[in-house]
Amino acid sequence: MASIKDVAAEAGVSVATVSRVLNDHPSVSEDARARVLAAVEALGYRPNAVARSLRTDQTRTLGLVISDVLNPYFTELARSVEEEARALGYSVIIGNADERPDLQDHHIRTLLDRRIDGLLVSPTDGGSPLILDAARAGTPMVFVDRWIPGVDVPVVRSDGRAAVRDLVAHLYGLGHRRLAIIAGPAATTTGSERVEAFRAAMAEYGLPLPDAYTGQGDFQAESGRRVTEGFLDLPEPPEVVFAADNLMALGALDAVRARGLRVPRDIALAAFDDIRWFVHTDPPITAIAQPTGELGRAAVRALVDRIEGRPPQSVTLPARLVVRRSCGEPDPQEPPAPEESPASQEPSPVTNRSQT
Amino acid sequence: MASIKDVAAEAGVSVATVSRVLNDHPSVSEDARARVLAAVEALGYRPNAVARSLRTDQTRTLGLVISDVLNPYFTELARSVEEEARALGYSVIIGNADERPDLQDHHIRTLLDRRIDGLLVSPTDGGSPLILDAARAGTPMVFVDRWIPGVDVPVVRSDGRAAVRDLVAHLYGLGHRRLAIIAGPAATTTGSERVEAFRAAMAEYGLPLPDAYTGQGDFQAESGRRVTEGFLDLPEPPEVVFAADNLMALGALDAVRARGLRVPRDIALAAFDDIRWFVHTDPPITAIAQPTGELGRAAVRALVDRIEGRPPQSVTLPARLVVRRSCGEPDPQEPPAPEESPASQEPSPVTNRSQT
DNA sequence: CTGAAAGCGCTTACAG
DNA sequence: CTGAAAGCGCTTACAG
């Protein structure tokens, strides 16, 4: 592979001049520039990014560590992150933690070894020493979606409390009283916050959330199945199961189906995180939708601000309830293909918190 | 950040010795090793992968360029690729082409600039000059899923012909005669092969595949919707729509639903690529399942063989038909959670080609 | 405007 | 077993 030396030789200039041309340095004669460009073309030369990074101490690369690529929510997040990063001149390397703290650390370590310019993390746990150290050591970092309390790192996330309250109002209105939740890991903020929001909203309606109706999941489908089976085995099963993410909802559906039961006739179901397939499931599933794309973009902007020396900003965006038929109400003729941005700009009545 | 020099100073040895310890070079005294390790620990030293790569001319990194991360098929492929790569000591950087040749080239260029050790590509098109040049220049490369004919690069893919024939047999047995297909881009192998397999299988049953029943999609949901609307507008709409990937099936479902029609009563639907949600859609969707995880792993092994100087091998794995209810047949009580590997080892009767 | 030279953080023959 | 030194491919003050 041709190096800068080859180009210099071909163009009859020094490597310094080649470098200047390549980096759009102003003080290069037109003649030199033309000769260099011609040589670059002739040799098919491409600068070695590894060497450049070593010299400039920047890689123009962002690391993104997410908890589970197979979760459509994170896939979409990853996509929007890459898009915004590309627009700002950065590449992104994704690390998939698979909800495993050890894998998360593996990826963070690898990313740090590669000297990425900044790190976007959605922590799988309460914070490994590695993350904490990196943050303390001054690695530019931003938390997306999930975060670790007590660490001085900007957080870009969505607040689902209002939407959860809307959901409980919806369920209550439908006559449901025994509501259960499949929670995410308590060590994650999204894991605990969603349960707390649910519990708080239920309290407003004078409804208790007994331990038996609080199942511990891990954001993966299998745990949703297992917890739902437990619910169904109860002497008095819940009337509604609220899954704290879409994969656990999938598992819940598997469990319900395996028993030959029907949603919502035998048990109602709702999920945190909306995905396109929810429109076509049997029945369509009521869900809480996050402004995923916007979260990803805001996270990148915050991180790049931090990297480039501007003060980064934490961002919290609201989630919203999307009512479908899985809790018993007739489908309110959902508009086709509800795109994220327009919809969140003009919220429908059902989206708004109606009481407090 | 501490460098190798700092470690050497701390340990009272030369950087060469530090390097030897770090790389498990045999000729290092126990004493030196212990002092270096202690210094590494004390300083929290991590080798700079950028510098190491520049020096050794290898990055221990694989590039993976896929056509669409949002497509669950590719997400799963990416996941298995990363898993196998990690097991073999490599990292992977994913580039998402979004079915856009220009974006694909952008990622390939970036990856090449970063001097990845090898490239896994599922080409979005018939082959840009960039890919062709890279292949010719000797960049270790392997095609996964899609490939480019006439290029000397190993291919790891699945052959869906038998499964497509099974599908047509299934449809024919159900009494369907007017079968339509939503094809992928003709420039991709999977785009054209699936249509060809479908057409050939239909011919065996004496069924023609008229142009009006061949819609041109681009593997994205929106095109599936558009094409399906066209089918439904026909004076004589097809009885079955076969979508060449799962996203176009999603779009087809959107279109059918928007008209207030029902699957399979008004029109039957089948898809290439199986996803977990297909079990829970209304109705459950008949699909052709690829051994996605195995494809990803085989692709990595082939690429690493190539990188490490062993002869790489092309691999073709069979896909299989999974019958559900979207074409009219009653659901044959599908076993719960059909995992990929065991299922493909003991194919059910319906999975096997019964005639020819 | 241009080039020689230093240096980024490593690895690895080469001597000893 | 160990260290001094060269060199990977760049960028960038420093002189001119």
XYZ file of C-alpha atoms (C1' of nucleotides) in Angstrom:
744
model
C 0.000 0.000 0.000
C 1.381 3.364 -1.036
C 2.623 5.582 1.778
C 3.073 9.324 1.985
C 6.695 8.825 0.983
C 5.683 7.261 -2.292
C 3.400 10.161 -3.004
C 6.140 12.655 -2.179
C 8.562 10.901 -4.494
C 5.993 10.693 -7.287
C 5.132 14.381 -6.926
C 8.710 15.511 -6.451
C 8.052 17.249 -3.154
C 8.692 16.484 0.508
C 6.338 14.467 2.647
C 5.631 17.657 4.580
C 4.162 19.225 1.504
C 2.079 16.166 0.760
C 0.761 16.262 4.274
C -0.114 19.928 3.936
C -2.031 19.351 0.748
C -3.902 16.465 2.293
C -4.838 18.536 5.296
C -5.830 21.631 3.361
C -3.121 23.695 4.875
C -3.240 27.144 3.248
C 0.432 27.678 2.501
C 0.945 25.379 -0.425
C 1.577 26.636 -3.951
C -0.990 25.820 -6.574
C 1.671 24.002 -8.507
C 2.672 21.780 -5.611
C -0.921 21.078 -4.774
C -1.693 19.971 -8.288
C 1.324 17.693 -8.480
C 0.507 16.106 -5.138
C -3.108 15.562 -6.047
C -2.056 13.973 -9.303
C 0.350 11.669 -7.509
C -2.328 10.718 -4.986
C -4.644 9.875 -7.831
C -2.022 7.952 -9.757
C -1.044 5.818 -6.781
C -4.526 5.433 -5.373
C -3.071 6.696 -2.137
C -5.145 6.729 1.027
C -3.700 8.184 4.226
C -3.090 5.676 6.979
C -5.533 6.611 9.705
C -3.600 4.606 12.265
C -0.449 6.666 11.769
C -2.406 9.871 11.704
C -4.132 8.992 14.950
C -0.905 8.153 16.667
C 0.561 11.467 15.658
C -2.424 13.719 16.299
C -3.650 11.902 19.351
C -7.172 11.793 18.047
C -9.003 9.037 16.258
C -12.175 10.834 15.189
C -13.927 7.804 16.542
C -16.637 7.430 19.135
C -17.309 4.277 21.098
C -20.862 3.198 21.764
C -21.465 0.502 24.323
C -25.012 -0.736 24.386
C -26.616 -3.463 26.370
C -28.097 -5.509 23.574
C -27.920 -5.064 19.799
C -30.692 -7.545 19.245
C -33.063 -5.218 21.057
C -34.635 -3.070 18.335
C -34.600 -0.097 20.657
C -30.826 -0.184 20.876
C -30.449 -0.991 17.223
C -32.318 2.151 16.371
C -30.327 4.088 18.919
C -27.101 2.815 17.393
C -28.247 3.795 13.980
C -29.083 7.341 14.908
C -25.832 7.652 16.805
C -23.841 6.604 13.773
C -25.783 8.969 11.555
C -25.218 12.009 13.692
C -21.600 11.081 14.317
C -20.976 10.752 10.607
C -22.528 14.139 10.035
C -20.057 15.574 12.529
C -17.101 13.798 10.994
C -16.771 10.916 13.410
C -16.961 7.147 13.026
C -18.481 4.967 15.669
C -17.478 1.579 16.983
C -20.271 -0.348 18.633
C -19.730 -2.714 21.524
C -22.553 -5.068 22.417
C -22.636 -5.945 26.101
C -25.486 -8.406 25.833
C -26.555 -7.295 29.300
C -23.385 -8.841 30.684
C -21.211 -6.608 32.864
C -18.108 -8.590 31.970
C -18.723 -8.161 28.261
C -19.445 -4.505 28.798
C -16.078 -4.105 30.473
C -14.394 -6.038 27.701
C -15.723 -3.600 25.145
C -14.950 -0.522 27.158
C -11.414 -1.708 27.641
C -10.980 -2.461 23.956
C -12.413 0.901 23.011
C -10.171 2.716 25.448
C -7.152 0.811 24.161
C -8.029 2.041 20.709
C -8.008 5.537 22.034
C -11.463 6.505 20.868
C -12.118 10.204 21.335
C -15.205 9.686 23.438
C -17.520 7.097 24.857
C -21.274 6.737 24.783
C -22.502 4.206 27.313
C -25.788 2.706 28.309
C -24.572 0.878 31.391
C -25.603 -2.715 31.951
C -25.082 -2.409 35.661
C -24.602 0.044 38.476
C -21.161 0.955 37.289
C -18.057 -1.179 37.086
C -14.788 0.199 38.469
C -13.639 0.485 34.871
C -16.380 2.917 33.872
C -15.962 4.881 37.040
C -12.202 5.102 36.554
C -12.577 6.149 32.938
C -14.978 8.882 33.923
C -12.680 10.075 36.674
C -9.671 9.922 34.391
C -11.388 12.420 32.182
C -12.356 10.240 29.220
C -15.038 12.218 27.419
C -18.173 10.272 28.203
C -21.932 10.579 27.974
C -24.582 8.201 29.256
C -27.475 7.390 26.939
C -30.749 5.856 28.031
C -29.368 4.307 31.201
C -27.021 6.108 33.535
C -25.092 5.779 36.742
C -26.090 8.062 39.589
C -23.386 9.981 41.359
C -21.004 10.107 38.436
C -20.274 13.441 36.869
C -21.190 12.499 33.314
C -23.890 14.111 31.176
C -26.991 11.987 30.693
C -29.201 11.858 27.621
C -32.339 9.897 28.302
C -36.071 9.928 28.144
C -38.402 10.380 31.059
C -41.214 7.865 30.934
C -43.002 8.866 34.114
C -45.794 10.861 32.488
C -46.330 8.135 29.911
C -46.422 5.455 32.592
C -49.009 7.490 34.449
C -51.024 7.732 31.237
C -50.760 3.992 30.922
C -52.001 3.354 34.433
C -54.865 5.795 33.843
C -55.706 3.900 30.689
C -55.634 0.551 32.482
C -57.660 1.853 35.390
C -60.226 3.276 33.028
C -60.543 -0.132 31.440
C -61.409 -1.576 34.820
C -58.119 -3.300 35.534
C -57.021 -3.319 39.166
C -54.477 -6.111 39.471
C -51.486 -4.779 37.588
C -48.143 -6.568 37.438
C -44.778 -5.544 36.064
C -41.842 -7.404 34.617
C -38.997 -5.208 35.786
C -35.540 -4.801 34.354
C -32.420 -5.330 36.464
C -32.573 -3.150 39.569
C -28.949 -2.190 38.958
C -29.936 -0.262 35.842
C -31.674 3.071 36.076
C -34.241 2.145 33.478
C -34.779 -1.081 35.381
C -35.626 0.630 38.635
C -37.173 3.860 37.342
C -39.860 2.117 35.363
C -40.973 0.089 38.356
C -40.962 3.179 40.518
C -42.956 5.185 38.008
C -45.441 2.336 37.732
C -45.744 1.963 41.471
C -46.158 5.704 41.979
C -48.818 5.975 39.301
C -50.682 3.019 40.767
C -50.555 4.648 44.184
C -52.364 7.646 42.763
C -55.237 5.301 42.037
C -55.034 3.667 45.410
C -53.672 0.486 43.905
C -50.950 -1.486 45.644
C -48.155 -3.201 43.742
C -47.589 -6.407 45.725
C -44.273 -8.226 45.532
C -45.956 -11.152 43.863
C -46.817 -8.838 40.996
C -43.292 -7.542 40.610
C -41.252 -9.976 38.583
C -37.533 -9.618 38.173
C -36.442 -9.733 34.560
C -33.199 -8.864 32.802
C -34.529 -7.092 29.709
C -34.215 -10.284 27.670
C -37.087 -12.271 26.180
C -36.451 -15.420 28.180
C -36.861 -13.609 31.483
C -40.168 -12.170 30.296
C -41.382 -15.641 29.571
C -40.262 -16.995 32.907
C -41.743 -14.158 34.946
C -45.030 -14.319 33.075
C -45.311 -18.028 33.767
C -44.867 -17.228 37.425
C -47.670 -14.680 37.233
C -49.951 -17.161 35.527
C -49.240 -19.746 38.194
C -50.402 -17.428 40.948
C -53.692 -18.313 42.691
C -54.863 -14.905 41.612
C -52.970 -13.931 38.472
C -52.731 -10.271 37.513
C -55.120 -8.786 34.971
C -52.378 -6.853 33.277
C -48.686 -7.456 32.670
C -46.524 -4.457 31.907
C -43.137 -5.433 30.454
C -40.360 -2.943 31.046
C -38.965 -3.467 27.563
C -40.044 -4.915 24.253
C -38.040 -8.137 24.459
C -39.570 -9.133 27.774
C -42.952 -8.385 26.195
C -42.033 -10.869 23.477
C -41.239 -13.446 26.125
C -44.518 -12.690 27.883
C -46.362 -13.258 24.635
C -44.558 -16.584 24.235
C -45.658 -17.643 27.718
C -49.265 -16.588 27.227
C -49.426 -18.361 23.910
C -47.859 -21.535 25.280
C -50.772 -21.832 27.712
C -53.316 -21.342 25.014
C -54.445 -18.064 26.576
C -55.364 -14.903 24.701
C -54.417 -11.250 25.052
C -56.310 -9.225 26.166
C -59.198 -11.586 26.918
C -57.321 -13.629 29.485
C -54.619 -11.182 30.386
C -53.701 -7.698 29.171
C -50.222 -6.709 28.066
C -48.348 -3.439 27.645
C -44.707 -2.713 26.991
C -42.115 -0.048 27.464
C -40.493 0.747 24.096
C -42.461 0.712 20.912
C -41.471 -1.186 17.808
C -43.056 -1.332 14.382
C -44.117 -4.948 14.763
C -46.392 -4.032 17.686
C -48.901 -2.767 15.158
C -49.150 -6.218 13.657
C -49.001 -8.494 16.671
C -52.081 -10.300 17.800
C -53.405 -8.109 19.263
C -51.579 -4.848 18.510
C -49.649 -3.937 21.631
C -50.064 -0.821 23.705
C -46.637 0.623 24.325
C -44.657 3.554 25.587
C -42.635 5.078 22.794
C -39.329 6.814 23.303
C -37.979 9.431 20.915
C -35.130 7.054 20.173
C -33.632 8.778 17.172
C -33.566 12.108 18.908
C -31.926 10.557 21.959
C -29.130 9.141 19.861
C -28.517 12.395 18.090
C -28.594 14.457 21.272
C -26.163 12.040 22.907
C -23.692 12.412 20.076
C -23.957 16.184 20.138
C -23.330 16.230 23.858
C -20.332 13.956 23.525
C -18.824 15.876 20.655
C -19.338 19.106 22.587
C -17.415 17.568 25.427
C -14.647 16.315 23.127
C -14.248 19.600 21.363
C -14.137 21.607 24.549
C -17.649 22.981 24.639
C -19.784 22.461 27.723
C -21.904 19.340 27.158
C -25.529 19.283 28.095
C -27.684 16.645 29.723
C -30.955 16.127 27.888
C -34.217 14.559 29.015
C -36.947 13.928 26.479
C -40.477 12.760 27.233
C -41.789 9.360 26.192
C -45.413 8.935 25.191
C -48.136 6.353 25.451
C -49.394 4.700 22.284
C -52.692 2.969 22.933
C -53.518 -0.151 20.940
C -55.684 -3.121 21.748
C -53.641 -5.325 24.032
C -55.227 -3.964 27.196
C -58.818 -4.363 26.110
C -59.799 -1.066 24.577
C -60.828 -1.114 20.905
C -58.107 0.022 18.563
C -58.627 3.795 18.122
C -57.888 3.475 14.410
C -54.240 4.215 14.742
C -52.900 6.477 12.003
C -50.651 4.618 9.552
C -46.903 4.558 10.186
C -46.678 6.885 13.179
C -43.342 8.558 12.602
C -41.508 9.609 15.663
C -40.867 13.292 15.164
C -44.148 14.670 13.839
C -46.095 12.614 16.329
C -44.135 13.868 19.288
C -44.701 17.419 18.156
C -48.445 17.224 18.136
C -49.366 14.780 20.841
C -52.778 13.205 20.606
C -55.179 13.604 23.546
C -54.460 10.158 24.845
C -50.808 10.995 24.932
C -51.285 13.752 27.434
C -51.494 13.213 31.107
C -55.156 13.879 31.775
C -55.181 13.938 35.540
C -52.885 14.416 38.485
C -2.277 8.417 30.017
C 0.742 6.378 31.011
C 2.938 5.168 28.190
C 5.361 2.289 27.944
C 8.134 4.690 28.898
C 6.470 5.466 32.198
C 6.163 1.792 32.929
C 9.796 1.200 32.046
C 10.889 4.009 34.341
C 8.686 2.788 37.158
C 9.959 -0.760 36.808
C 13.563 0.237 36.285
C 13.899 -1.583 32.964
C 13.970 -0.616 29.306
C 10.874 -0.228 27.190
C 11.997 -3.290 25.259
C 11.683 -5.401 28.360
C 8.292 -3.957 29.141
C 7.181 -4.787 25.649
C 8.480 -8.321 25.984
C 6.601 -8.881 29.201
C 3.438 -7.498 27.688
C 3.735 -9.759 24.691
C 4.631 -12.883 26.620
C 8.022 -13.131 25.054
C 9.808 -16.088 26.665
C 13.176 -14.526 27.359
C 12.399 -12.305 30.293
C 13.644 -12.997 33.792
C 11.103 -13.691 36.458
C 12.346 -10.709 38.377
C 11.929 -8.300 35.472
C 8.540 -9.697 34.690
C 7.333 -9.187 38.238
C 8.623 -5.614 38.390
C 7.024 -4.738 35.074
C 3.715 -6.264 36.023
C 3.773 -4.353 39.280
C 4.494 -1.111 37.462
C 1.707 -1.795 34.982
C -0.645 -2.343 37.863
C 0.514 0.705 39.763
C 0.132 3.023 36.792
C -3.013 1.447 35.441
C -1.151 1.157 32.163
C -2.918 0.008 29.032
C -0.968 -0.459 25.807
C -1.868 1.956 23.052
C -3.450 -0.173 20.354
C -2.938 2.556 17.776
C 0.817 2.566 18.222
C 0.952 -1.175 18.298
C -1.028 -1.412 15.081
C 1.206 1.052 13.326
C 4.230 -0.912 14.304
C 2.955 -4.432 13.681
C 0.894 -3.585 10.655
C -2.083 -5.408 12.021
C -5.098 -4.100 13.849
C -6.726 -7.344 14.978
C -9.894 -5.770 13.662
C -12.411 -6.962 11.127
C -14.726 -4.687 9.196
C -18.301 -5.742 8.601
C -20.326 -3.834 6.065
C -23.972 -4.756 6.080
C -26.854 -3.360 4.139
C -29.169 -2.471 6.979
C -28.687 -2.720 10.733
C -32.365 -2.188 11.337
C -33.104 -5.433 9.574
C -33.194 -8.088 12.314
C -31.570 -10.553 9.975
C -28.474 -8.407 9.691
C -28.527 -7.510 13.343
C -28.356 -11.158 14.210
C -25.674 -11.708 11.613
C -23.649 -8.846 13.078
C -24.016 -10.281 16.507
C -22.776 -13.710 15.576
C -19.925 -12.181 13.612
C -18.792 -10.191 16.621
C -19.069 -13.224 18.849
C -16.964 -15.473 16.692
C -14.456 -12.708 16.015
C -14.053 -12.058 19.713
C -13.479 -15.746 20.297
C -10.669 -15.609 17.755
C -9.147 -12.477 19.242
C -10.504 -9.906 16.834
C -12.713 -6.856 17.244
C -15.241 -5.875 14.636
C -16.276 -2.514 13.332
C -19.699 -2.436 11.732
C -20.596 -0.172 8.854
C -24.261 0.218 8.025
C -24.873 0.899 4.354
C -28.599 1.376 4.683
C -28.960 -0.167 1.234
C -27.170 2.869 -0.210
C -24.156 2.187 -2.428
C -22.646 5.570 -1.588
C -22.857 4.882 2.135
C -21.467 1.438 1.580
C -18.459 2.930 -0.152
C -18.061 5.482 2.603
C -17.791 2.726 5.171
C -15.491 0.573 3.127
C -13.192 3.501 2.584
C -13.172 4.381 6.272
C -12.519 0.792 7.218
C -9.696 0.501 4.725
C -8.186 3.760 5.969
C -8.192 2.263 9.432
C -6.269 -0.669 8.073
C -8.618 -3.353 9.304
C -7.140 -6.805 8.829
C -10.044 -8.062 6.795
C -13.425 -7.185 5.425
C -16.759 -8.944 5.578
C -19.213 -7.524 3.079
C -22.796 -8.078 2.137
C -22.841 -5.891 -0.959
C -25.685 -3.464 -1.479
C -25.145 -3.436 -5.200
C -23.452 -5.257 -8.018
C -20.039 -4.088 -6.919
C -18.602 -0.607 -6.752
C -15.137 0.022 -8.194
C -13.969 0.430 -4.616
C -14.899 -3.104 -3.594
C -13.524 -4.536 -6.768
C -10.258 -2.640 -6.345
C -9.929 -3.712 -2.741
C -10.458 -7.330 -3.700
C -7.936 -7.069 -6.486
C -5.462 -5.273 -4.257
C -5.506 -8.299 -2.018
C -7.447 -7.009 0.955
C -8.579 -10.122 2.789
C -12.268 -10.217 2.067
C -15.246 -12.536 2.370
C -18.792 -12.014 1.139
C -21.600 -12.929 3.514
C -25.199 -13.430 2.480
C -24.944 -11.397 -0.698
C -22.039 -11.624 -3.084
C -20.667 -10.305 -6.316
C -20.305 -12.776 -9.164
C -17.020 -12.892 -10.993
C -14.914 -11.673 -8.103
C -12.439 -14.059 -6.575
C -13.655 -13.761 -3.002
C -14.987 -16.585 -0.821
C -18.745 -16.510 -0.272
C -20.606 -17.596 2.834
C -24.316 -17.683 2.235
C -27.413 -19.757 2.456
C -29.172 -21.433 -0.398
C -32.901 -20.892 -0.225
C -33.897 -22.734 -3.365
C -35.083 -25.909 -1.712
C -37.000 -23.927 0.900
C -38.592 -21.749 -1.758
C -39.661 -24.876 -3.579
C -41.153 -26.173 -0.339
C -42.984 -22.900 0.007
C -44.451 -23.072 -3.475
C -45.482 -26.665 -2.862
C -47.169 -25.540 0.319
C -48.992 -22.722 -1.443
C -50.006 -24.911 -4.315
C -51.328 -27.521 -1.928
C -53.436 -24.838 -0.299
C -55.036 -24.129 -3.648
C -53.236 -20.879 -4.427
C -52.401 -20.280 -8.062
C -51.827 -16.538 -8.404
C -48.548 -16.011 -6.572
C -46.765 -12.673 -6.484
C -43.353 -11.675 -5.195
C -41.892 -8.504 -3.787
C -38.344 -8.765 -5.018
C -35.200 -7.193 -3.650
C -32.912 -5.046 -5.822
C -31.901 -6.965 -8.930
C -28.338 -5.754 -8.396
C -28.037 -7.910 -5.277
C -27.649 -11.655 -5.511
C -30.255 -12.280 -2.861
C -32.522 -9.883 -4.729
C -32.359 -11.798 -7.978
C -31.836 -15.338 -6.683
C -35.005 -15.343 -4.641
C -37.109 -14.290 -7.596
C -35.446 -16.865 -9.774
C -35.963 -19.628 -7.248
C -39.590 -18.612 -6.906
C -40.128 -18.484 -10.627
C -38.431 -21.833 -11.165
C -40.457 -23.513 -8.431
C -43.662 -22.080 -9.848
C -42.738 -23.371 -13.279
C -42.556 -26.868 -11.842
C -46.227 -26.484 -11.021
C -47.025 -25.024 -14.402
C -47.626 -21.618 -12.892
C -46.467 -18.490 -14.681
C -45.047 -15.497 -12.806
C -46.384 -12.535 -14.772
C -44.607 -9.180 -14.629
C -47.591 -7.666 -12.894
C -46.981 -10.066 -10.037
C -43.315 -9.192 -9.731
C -42.911 -6.035 -7.720
C -39.591 -4.292 -7.392
C -38.677 -3.588 -3.793
C -35.460 -2.512 -2.121
C -35.524 -4.719 0.982
C -36.987 -1.877 3.042
C -40.446 -1.800 4.591
C -41.690 1.170 2.620
C -41.101 -0.567 -0.698
C -43.039 -3.588 0.539
C -45.960 -1.344 1.322
C -45.837 0.378 -2.038
C -45.545 -2.807 -4.062
C -48.345 -4.475 -2.125
C -50.630 -1.543 -2.774
C -49.898 -1.969 -6.444
C -50.825 -5.643 -6.223
C -54.064 -4.827 -4.461
C -54.954 -2.268 -7.115
C -54.706 -4.863 -9.862
C -57.967 -5.928 -11.547
C -57.060 -9.422 -10.462
C -54.865 -9.188 -7.376
C -52.630 -12.120 -6.452
C -53.759 -14.646 -3.877
C -50.360 -14.737 -2.234
C -47.606 -12.219 -1.701
C -44.134 -13.516 -1.000
C -41.828 -10.839 0.386
C -38.140 -11.398 -0.273
C -37.205 -10.168 3.182
C -38.838 -9.544 6.527
C -38.938 -5.757 6.301
C -40.835 -5.796 3.044
C -43.218 -8.260 4.670
C -43.754 -5.688 7.381
C -44.581 -3.097 4.733
C -46.924 -5.539 3.037
C -48.702 -6.075 6.328
C -49.046 -2.297 6.705
C -50.605 -2.043 3.258
C -53.026 -4.895 3.808
C -54.068 -3.503 7.149
C -54.534 0.014 5.764
C -57.178 -1.341 3.401
C -58.985 -3.162 6.134
C -58.141 -6.508 4.576
C -57.113 -9.641 6.454
C -54.327 -12.166 6.055
C -54.804 -14.911 4.943
C -58.555 -14.528 4.288
C -58.160 -11.799 1.692
C -54.573 -12.375 0.726
C -51.869 -14.757 1.885
C -48.391 -13.674 2.922
C -45.021 -15.352 3.289
C -41.560 -13.968 3.849
C -37.938 -14.768 3.319
C -36.079 -14.525 6.655
C -37.693 -15.566 9.866
C -37.839 -13.440 12.982
C -39.171 -14.166 16.433
C -42.054 -11.734 16.093
C -43.497 -13.755 13.205
C -44.858 -16.184 15.780
C -46.939 -13.420 17.299
C -48.134 -11.459 14.311
C -51.722 -11.652 13.246
C -51.639 -14.223 11.787
C -48.314 -15.925 12.480
C -46.249 -15.643 9.338
C -44.927 -18.472 7.235
C -41.288 -17.801 6.532
C -38.041 -19.163 5.227
C -35.464 -19.294 7.970
C -31.764 -18.943 7.381
C -29.148 -20.378 9.735
C -28.069 -16.816 10.433
C -25.821 -17.404 13.403
C -23.959 -20.170 11.645
C -23.503 -17.993 8.568
C -21.911 -15.248 10.621
C -19.582 -17.625 12.365
C -18.568 -19.401 9.178
C -17.893 -16.063 7.505
C -15.576 -15.001 10.292
C -13.731 -18.284 10.220
C -13.238 -18.006 6.475
C -11.977 -14.461 6.775
C -9.603 -15.228 9.615
C -8.289 -18.216 7.674
C -7.589 -15.882 4.795
C -5.924 -13.303 7.059
C -3.754 -15.824 8.800
C -2.620 -17.440 5.612
C -4.779 -20.525 5.560
C -6.924 -21.281 2.514
C -10.387 -19.822 3.136
C -13.462 -21.790 2.271
C -16.746 -20.772 0.684
C -19.735 -22.133 2.564
C -23.335 -22.622 1.518
C -25.908 -23.574 4.121
C -29.518 -24.559 3.435
C -32.465 -22.417 4.523
C -35.704 -24.067 5.602
C -39.393 -23.406 5.411
C -41.301 -22.701 8.614
C -45.016 -23.074 8.033
C -47.381 -20.932 10.077
C -50.839 -19.651 9.330
C -50.388 -16.700 6.999
C -51.040 -18.710 3.871
C -54.211 -20.367 5.029
C -53.169 -23.609 6.602
C -53.967 -24.116 10.270
C -51.037 -23.541 12.576
C -49.374 -26.944 13.043
C -48.905 -26.178 16.740
C -45.437 -24.808 16.342
C -43.072 -25.950 19.074
C -42.167 -23.143 21.479
C -39.071 -21.048 20.785
C -37.723 -22.844 17.716
C -34.003 -22.416 18.214
C -31.966 -22.277 15.086
C -29.413 -25.029 15.484
C -31.378 -27.963 16.880
C -34.232 -27.327 14.472
C -31.990 -27.364 11.449
C -30.530 -30.641 12.566
C -33.763 -32.496 12.733
C -35.971 -30.969 10.111
C -39.688 -31.589 10.463
C -41.497 -33.297 7.592
C -42.882 -30.052 6.301
C -39.360 -28.696 6.161
C -38.276 -31.275 3.674
C -38.770 -31.000 -0.010
C -41.464 -33.567 -0.658
C -41.556 -33.536 -4.405
C -39.512 -32.410 -7.386
C 5.859 28.401 0.147
C 8.994 24.460 1.400
C 11.902 20.856 3.581
C 14.583 18.542 7.327
C 13.768 16.762 11.577
C 11.532 15.407 15.710
C 8.289 12.614 17.795
C 3.627 10.063 18.644
C 3.989 4.715 21.379
C 4.993 0.820 20.228
C 7.936 -3.858 18.491
C 11.832 -6.288 17.171
C 16.112 -7.605 14.941
C 20.839 -6.925 16.563
C 24.586 -7.006 19.930
C 26.140 -8.068 24.002
C 18.163 -12.130 29.636
C 18.621 -7.143 28.366
C 19.058 -2.558 26.167
C 19.970 0.833 22.407
C 18.248 1.868 18.197
C 15.575 1.793 14.090
C 11.311 2.361 12.067
C 5.974 1.937 11.280
C 3.358 6.595 8.569
C 2.080 10.415 9.704
C 1.994 15.940 11.415
C 3.931 20.124 12.679
C 6.847 23.561 14.830
C 11.135 25.555 13.136
C 14.206 27.625 9.725
C 14.857 29.365 5.647
